[in-house]
XYZ file of C-alpha atoms in Angstrom:
453
model
C -21.974 -64.518 11.542
C -19.431 -66.625 13.572
C -21.373 -69.445 15.742
C -20.862 -68.528 19.417
C -17.823 -71.589 19.903
C -15.842 -70.435 17.002
C -15.516 -66.390 17.629
C -12.208 -64.749 18.292
C -10.904 -63.572 21.125
C -9.749 -60.384 22.107
C -6.016 -61.463 21.591
C -6.903 -63.157 18.073
C -8.756 -59.678 16.899
C -5.859 -57.551 18.062
C -3.057 -59.841 16.304
C -5.227 -59.119 13.374
C -5.045 -55.190 13.972
C -1.225 -55.652 14.211
C -0.760 -57.660 11.338
C -3.287 -55.425 9.146
C -1.110 -52.155 10.188
C 2.181 -53.763 9.508
C 2.289 -54.946 6.062
C 4.666 -52.711 3.796
C 3.594 -49.666 5.661
C 6.726 -49.197 7.520
C 9.618 -50.698 5.077
C 10.763 -47.380 3.449
C 9.976 -45.165 6.364
C 13.774 -45.078 8.231
C 15.088 -43.889 4.769
C 12.525 -40.989 4.299
C 12.510 -40.079 7.802
C 16.735 -40.069 7.869
C 16.200 -37.013 5.321
C 14.749 -34.826 8.050
C 17.165 -36.879 11.374
C 16.547 -38.539 13.954
C 14.401 -35.584 15.632
C 11.689 -36.861 13.031
C 11.204 -39.892 15.641
C 9.114 -37.453 17.581
C 6.389 -37.706 15.158
C 5.953 -41.383 16.080
C 4.606 -39.895 19.303
C 2.087 -37.366 17.941
C 0.932 -40.074 15.786
C 0.774 -42.782 17.946
C -1.651 -40.732 20.193
C -3.759 -39.607 17.351
C -3.656 -43.034 15.308
C -5.190 -44.581 19.274
C -7.784 -41.679 19.340
C -8.824 -42.487 15.742
C -8.795 -46.433 16.485
C -11.146 -45.867 19.684
C -13.561 -43.752 17.433
C -14.000 -46.050 15.195
C -14.199 -48.760 17.259
C -17.272 -46.856 19.150
C -18.653 -46.382 15.688
C -18.521 -50.202 14.904
C -20.372 -51.164 18.163
C -23.205 -48.715 17.477
C -23.509 -49.326 13.757
C -22.836 -52.733 12.444
C -23.976 -52.187 8.966
C -21.420 -52.928 5.917
C -19.582 -50.438 4.277
C -17.407 -49.633 7.573
C -16.564 -45.424 7.683
C -19.284 -44.965 4.577
C -21.888 -46.658 6.510
C -20.907 -44.576 9.636
C -20.612 -41.105 7.264
C -24.539 -42.236 5.970
C -25.932 -42.072 9.503
C -24.789 -38.376 9.685
C -24.707 -37.005 6.209
C -26.817 -39.499 4.192
C -26.605 -41.327 1.032
C -23.921 -38.488 -0.217
C -21.855 -38.606 2.596
C -21.674 -42.423 1.946
C -20.679 -41.808 -1.583
C -17.993 -39.373 -0.914
C -16.384 -41.352 1.858
C -16.442 -44.702 0.055
C -14.701 -42.948 -3.072
C -12.087 -41.013 -1.492
C -11.005 -44.214 0.515
C -11.390 -46.370 -2.529
C -8.957 -43.970 -4.237
C -6.582 -43.591 -1.358
C -6.340 -47.351 -1.503
C -5.320 -47.040 -5.332
C -2.797 -44.338 -4.527
C -1.537 -46.772 -1.670
C -0.784 -49.590 -4.326
C 1.581 -47.179 -6.087
C 3.333 -46.425 -3.120
C 3.649 -49.678 -1.996
C 4.720 -51.206 -5.702
C 7.467 -48.477 -5.013
C 8.578 -49.928 -1.768
C 8.922 -53.114 -3.722
C 11.065 -51.628 -6.513
C 13.322 -50.112 -3.885
C 13.926 -53.454 -2.426
C 14.261 -55.288 -5.943
C 17.043 -52.601 -6.751
C 19.102 -54.254 -4.503
C 19.406 -57.522 -7.342
C 18.614 -55.076 -10.333
C 19.948 -51.533 -9.804
C 18.880 -50.196 -12.916
C 15.577 -50.293 -11.698
C 16.442 -46.693 -9.883
C 19.250 -45.826 -12.375
C 17.057 -42.848 -13.244
C 13.854 -41.055 -12.206
C 12.538 -42.846 -15.750
C 13.492 -45.805 -14.986
C 12.152 -45.826 -11.531
C 8.815 -44.640 -12.919
C 8.903 -47.363 -15.727
C 9.725 -50.071 -13.016
C 6.597 -49.048 -10.707
C 4.324 -48.915 -13.782
C 5.530 -52.357 -14.892
C 5.399 -53.987 -11.357
C 1.707 -52.424 -10.953
C 0.665 -53.947 -14.465
C 2.506 -57.150 -13.498
C 0.435 -58.030 -10.162
C -2.528 -56.806 -11.673
C -2.418 -59.464 -14.519
C -1.609 -61.983 -12.130
C -5.124 -61.871 -10.798
C -6.622 -62.165 -13.878
C -7.145 -65.989 -13.060
C -8.989 -65.025 -9.646
C -8.359 -64.568 -5.981
C -7.868 -68.144 -5.100
C -3.891 -68.120 -5.505
C -3.193 -64.709 -4.783
C -5.180 -63.906 -1.821
C -3.142 -66.956 0.010
C 0.226 -65.436 -1.047
C -0.504 -62.093 0.882
C -0.914 -63.529 4.075
C 2.140 -65.679 4.021
C 4.498 -63.316 2.467
C 3.779 -60.728 4.607
C 5.861 -62.202 7.360
C 8.843 -61.292 4.938
C 8.352 -57.925 6.432
C 7.133 -58.302 10.307
C 9.514 -60.672 11.138
C 13.014 -58.414 10.477
C 10.645 -55.296 11.940
C 10.226 -57.300 14.958
C 13.523 -58.646 15.199
C 15.089 -55.112 14.839
C 12.837 -53.782 17.522
C 13.730 -56.067 20.013
C 17.286 -57.496 19.082
C 18.724 -54.396 17.100
C 19.414 -52.818 20.353
C 22.632 -54.735 20.971
C 24.270 -53.060 17.659
C 22.682 -49.704 18.519
C 25.580 -46.712 19.004
C 24.857 -43.999 20.596
C 27.196 -41.554 18.836
C 25.694 -42.541 15.391
C 22.295 -41.938 16.915
C 23.609 -38.520 18.311
C 24.973 -37.298 15.048
C 21.862 -38.246 13.042
C 19.541 -36.264 15.847
C 19.139 -32.856 14.344
C 21.115 -32.401 11.040
C 19.102 -29.686 9.594
C 18.779 -27.580 12.782
C 15.072 -27.837 13.494
C 13.180 -26.391 16.416
C 11.115 -29.228 18.592
C 7.817 -28.308 17.071
C 9.548 -28.447 13.606
C 10.918 -32.152 14.066
C 7.508 -33.154 15.598
C 5.287 -32.065 12.308
C 8.232 -33.371 9.963
C 7.039 -36.811 9.245
C 3.148 -36.752 10.359
C 1.911 -37.934 7.210
C 4.934 -40.463 7.140
C 4.288 -41.989 10.457
C 0.466 -42.347 10.066
C 0.891 -43.987 6.685
C 2.370 -47.072 8.888
C -1.203 -46.804 10.872
C -3.398 -46.684 8.076
C -5.440 -50.134 8.742
C -6.206 -49.529 12.325
C -9.903 -49.168 11.382
C -9.932 -52.865 10.970
C -11.112 -54.122 14.160
C -14.423 -52.437 13.651
C -14.830 -54.421 10.376
C -14.864 -57.843 12.280
C -17.406 -56.805 15.193
C -19.469 -59.679 14.476
C -16.762 -62.114 14.909
C -16.191 -61.727 18.429
C -18.433 -62.659 21.480
C -18.762 -59.429 23.098
C -17.947 -56.499 20.694
C -18.661 -53.873 23.098
C -15.542 -55.001 25.386
C -13.584 -56.517 22.590
C -13.451 -54.280 19.560
C -11.886 -51.220 21.853
C -9.693 -53.349 23.561
C -8.336 -54.844 20.156
C -8.432 -51.414 18.451
C -6.289 -50.237 21.347
C -3.823 -52.522 21.884
C -3.125 -53.476 18.311
C -2.534 -49.874 17.519
C -0.687 -49.433 21.016
C 1.367 -52.725 19.817
C 2.378 -51.435 16.293
C 3.277 -47.931 17.753
C 5.674 -49.610 20.207
C 7.230 -51.958 17.585
C 7.628 -48.677 14.807
C 8.949 -46.536 17.659
C 11.496 -49.097 18.971
C 12.868 -50.339 15.209
C 13.181 -47.103 13.750
C 14.957 -45.782 16.306
C 17.093 -49.166 16.687
C 17.986 -48.180 12.980
C 19.113 -44.761 13.738
C 21.435 -46.031 15.944
C 23.042 -48.694 13.632
C 23.475 -46.991 10.306
C 24.970 -43.730 9.704
C 22.175 -40.936 8.532
C 23.751 -40.108 5.054
C 23.900 -43.553 4.368
C 20.268 -44.469 5.697
C 18.665 -41.246 3.665
C 20.360 -42.392 0.578
C 19.151 -46.231 0.846
C 16.030 -48.129 -1.177
C 16.168 -50.671 1.144
C 16.838 -49.531 4.968
C 16.018 -52.666 6.656
C 18.024 -54.650 4.305
C 21.159 -52.442 4.979
C 20.321 -52.185 8.785
C 20.622 -56.012 8.590
C 23.932 -56.486 6.369
C 25.858 -53.573 9.193
C 24.716 -56.051 12.003
C 25.739 -59.431 10.387
C 27.065 -59.644 6.691
C 26.408 -58.420 3.746
C 24.587 -61.786 2.588
C 22.233 -61.556 5.504
C 21.326 -58.079 4.234
C 20.422 -59.551 0.961
C 18.110 -62.191 2.470
C 16.241 -59.590 4.280
C 16.159 -57.144 0.769
C 14.615 -60.517 -0.933
C 12.066 -61.244 1.823
C 10.909 -57.403 2.048
C 10.787 -57.518 -1.894
C 8.481 -60.803 -2.016
C 6.428 -59.245 1.037
C 5.836 -55.876 -1.180
C 4.836 -57.970 -3.891
C 2.750 -60.185 -2.180
C 0.711 -57.143 -0.666
C 0.417 -55.459 -4.117
C -1.119 -58.732 -5.396
C -3.691 -58.825 -2.771
C -4.216 -55.455 -2.671
C -4.786 -54.791 -6.602
C -7.726 -57.283 -6.566
C -9.052 -55.993 -3.332
C -9.518 -52.794 -5.442
C -10.872 -54.335 -8.363
C -13.320 -56.552 -6.289
C -14.254 -52.973 -4.097
C -15.010 -51.244 -7.561
C -16.995 -54.360 -8.453
C -19.730 -54.594 -5.432
C -19.756 -50.646 -5.830
C -21.010 -51.077 -9.180
C -23.271 -54.003 -8.086
C -25.117 -51.434 -5.741
C -25.271 -48.731 -8.351
C -22.628 -46.600 -6.789
C -19.792 -47.179 -9.700
C -20.702 -47.754 -13.532
C -21.913 -51.079 -14.467
C -18.480 -51.493 -16.453
C -16.573 -52.068 -13.187
C -19.015 -54.742 -12.193
C -18.176 -57.330 -15.315
C -16.608 -60.516 -13.902
C -15.096 -63.646 -15.332
C -16.202 -67.077 -14.467
C -13.652 -67.181 -11.923
C -14.725 -64.068 -10.379
C -11.929 -61.846 -11.830
C -13.362 -58.314 -12.596
C -10.760 -57.547 -15.640
C -12.247 -54.839 -16.861
C -12.237 -53.035 -13.541
C -8.647 -54.004 -13.094
C -7.358 -52.689 -16.424
C -9.207 -49.557 -15.801
C -7.243 -49.251 -12.162
C -4.148 -50.450 -13.872
C -4.734 -47.131 -15.930
C -5.456 -44.689 -13.542
C -2.449 -45.899 -11.072
C -0.139 -45.792 -13.974
C -1.446 -42.208 -14.607
C -0.405 -41.579 -10.652
C 2.824 -43.084 -10.927
C 3.569 -40.705 -13.781
C 2.463 -37.515 -12.257
C 4.401 -38.620 -8.875
C 7.817 -39.098 -10.965
C 10.675 -37.534 -8.776
C 14.351 -37.411 -8.687
C 14.530 -40.400 -6.632
C 12.505 -43.482 -5.518
C 12.139 -41.995 -1.978
C 11.027 -38.689 -3.011
C 8.484 -40.507 -5.274
C 7.529 -42.574 -2.076
C 7.108 -39.410 0.391
C 5.241 -37.614 -2.558
C 2.416 -41.041 -2.738
C 2.286 -41.382 0.783
C 1.240 -37.741 1.510
C -1.514 -38.003 -1.118
C -2.551 -41.521 0.176
C -2.826 -39.940 3.359
C -4.479 -36.550 2.205
C -7.451 -38.851 0.563
C -7.330 -41.236 3.557
C -7.512 -38.832 6.414
C -10.716 -36.853 4.567
C -12.782 -40.049 5.162
C -11.599 -40.270 8.469
C -12.472 -36.886 9.370
C -16.100 -37.458 7.985
C -16.910 -40.900 9.550
C -15.603 -39.498 13.062
C -17.605 -36.847 12.857
C -20.686 -39.228 12.426
C -19.850 -40.273 15.850
C -21.689 -37.886 17.616
C -24.730 -38.654 15.814
C -24.445 -42.226 15.859
C -24.518 -42.314 19.917
C -27.448 -39.790 19.881
C -29.352 -42.198 18.329
C -28.281 -45.036 20.067
C -29.292 -43.533 23.080
C -25.697 -43.936 24.556
C -25.550 -43.036 28.358
C -24.199 -39.243 29.103
C -20.810 -40.330 30.677
C -19.864 -42.785 27.761
C -21.170 -40.022 25.279
C -18.654 -37.502 26.973
C -15.842 -39.831 27.187
C -16.052 -40.969 23.312
C -17.093 -37.268 22.220
C -13.906 -36.027 23.823
C -11.569 -38.917 21.981
C -13.426 -38.184 18.846
C -12.538 -34.380 19.150
C -8.991 -35.257 19.636
C -9.196 -37.739 16.592
C -10.235 -35.147 14.349
C -7.817 -32.272 15.516
C -5.026 -34.615 15.064
C -6.430 -35.532 11.619
C -6.453 -32.240 10.747
C -3.059 -31.436 11.743
C -1.998 -34.507 9.715
C -3.658 -32.707 6.448
C -1.391 -30.012 7.519
C 1.394 -32.187 7.969
C 1.141 -33.419 4.371
C 2.323 -30.385 2.766
C 0.763 -27.820 -0.050
C 1.068 -30.174 -2.797
C -0.502 -33.135 -1.076
C -3.405 -31.349 -0.171
C -3.729 -29.396 -3.212
C -3.865 -33.136 -4.953
C -6.546 -34.144 -2.818
C -8.914 -31.449 -3.131
C -8.462 -31.858 -6.654
C -9.556 -35.539 -6.115
C -12.563 -34.181 -3.904
C -13.518 -32.081 -6.556
C -13.463 -35.082 -9.115
C -15.647 -37.223 -6.537
C -18.288 -34.516 -6.613
C -18.306 -34.525 -10.515
C -18.503 -38.423 -10.263
C -21.248 -38.079 -7.711
C -23.288 -35.489 -9.839
C -23.111 -38.458 -12.840
C -24.537 -41.226 -10.267
C -26.665 -39.212 -7.847
C -29.912 -39.657 -9.936
C -29.233 -43.555 -10.305
C -28.692 -43.355 -6.310
C -32.042 -41.643 -5.668
C -34.022 -44.243 -7.654
C -32.134 -46.963 -6.086
C -33.078 -45.576 -2.996
C -36.711 -44.997 -3.517
C -37.704 -48.383 -3.748
C -36.004 -49.188 -0.824
C -37.523 -46.268 1.252
C -41.092 -47.290 0.236
C -40.214 -50.931 1.548
C -39.213 -49.974 4.814
C -42.035 -47.751 4.936
C -44.462 -50.467 4.100
C -42.448 -52.494 6.798
C -43.211 -50.335 9.373
C -46.796 -49.675 8.416
C -47.251 -53.089 8.675
C -45.726 -53.560 12.012
C -47.912 -50.497 13.476
C -50.948 -52.130 12.320
C -49.702 -55.546 13.953
């Protein structure tokens, strides 16, 4: 735990939450949303409200349950060890899927310099797989270098997106925006639901404030504030930047782009500036992918060390690199890239994002539903209980709507992943019970000693 004088302020924690969300999630969205039209911007409003409710729910969970494990630990309070495993496994797989989507984003921006990368669906898929393996192999030496690269290159996304949200309006044309509004003739309801999963994708990471509850001076006050302000800040930047682009770049041109922010900067200034933004964005995606590939393997290693995953994931080199786990996850991600192969990069990105959102939202629902149990056990006063319960219901209803809006293909894919998760749990359930039994006996003995004392 951080020393009292070195703990973070609410401003610092808010900044961490915002940066965690604004990695590479936003960078391909303008192109995908342009396929529907500017009316899809209404999805931001629905998702912003839903994300604020989810962030509030996780902040409350983090205040009353500060055990390691985050969402999985929250689920354990209501559903036991099997709930912990299912939430952990689905969230872990969602990260694996999300990394493939990040590789797609990087490939889109690299295609500005190497067009052959997106010349055909096969070339695109091969490019994504090669990029995944390059970033996997780069982590074989351990986390000492790659962990720092991501913290620097992430600014290659944040700076252009932040600039666009504030200054892009000087290049905004109302006629361009009006022409892009509703090219497909959707109803208002269809427009609001058209890009729910894409916009939610940009908010993933909102739960990170609750993971740092022990690092702030007043968790009960600072964690909810950081969650809300961080999510609200990201929402404002997302809405402003994607709306500004719709008024700068003609809709059809934006929909066909694999590097929408680079294209917008080329329109605003000169092609050379657009190329610089393309390069910065590609570096940001690759840097992010480097860090997340290691995090993925490291999470699998931790799970193996506690008996959740097979022991083979726990093998690591002297430098701390779980190479075997990295290779296994590289194979899984390669299969994912092949199974989501699409006519173009943008469609493959959307398919991956929808699947990542489905596998992420199910753990959200399970963990948020545990808040009712967590609050009862913590003896939360009735007024706070009612407020938090109302917000949790809104968050869960939005999450269910996000599942529906992700489309039948993504929901079917998520269901298959969930079914395989039960198979995995069946294989490790006996080992988990053996691991829990000694711990339970130890706790019972400790309670007995306390009672005797």
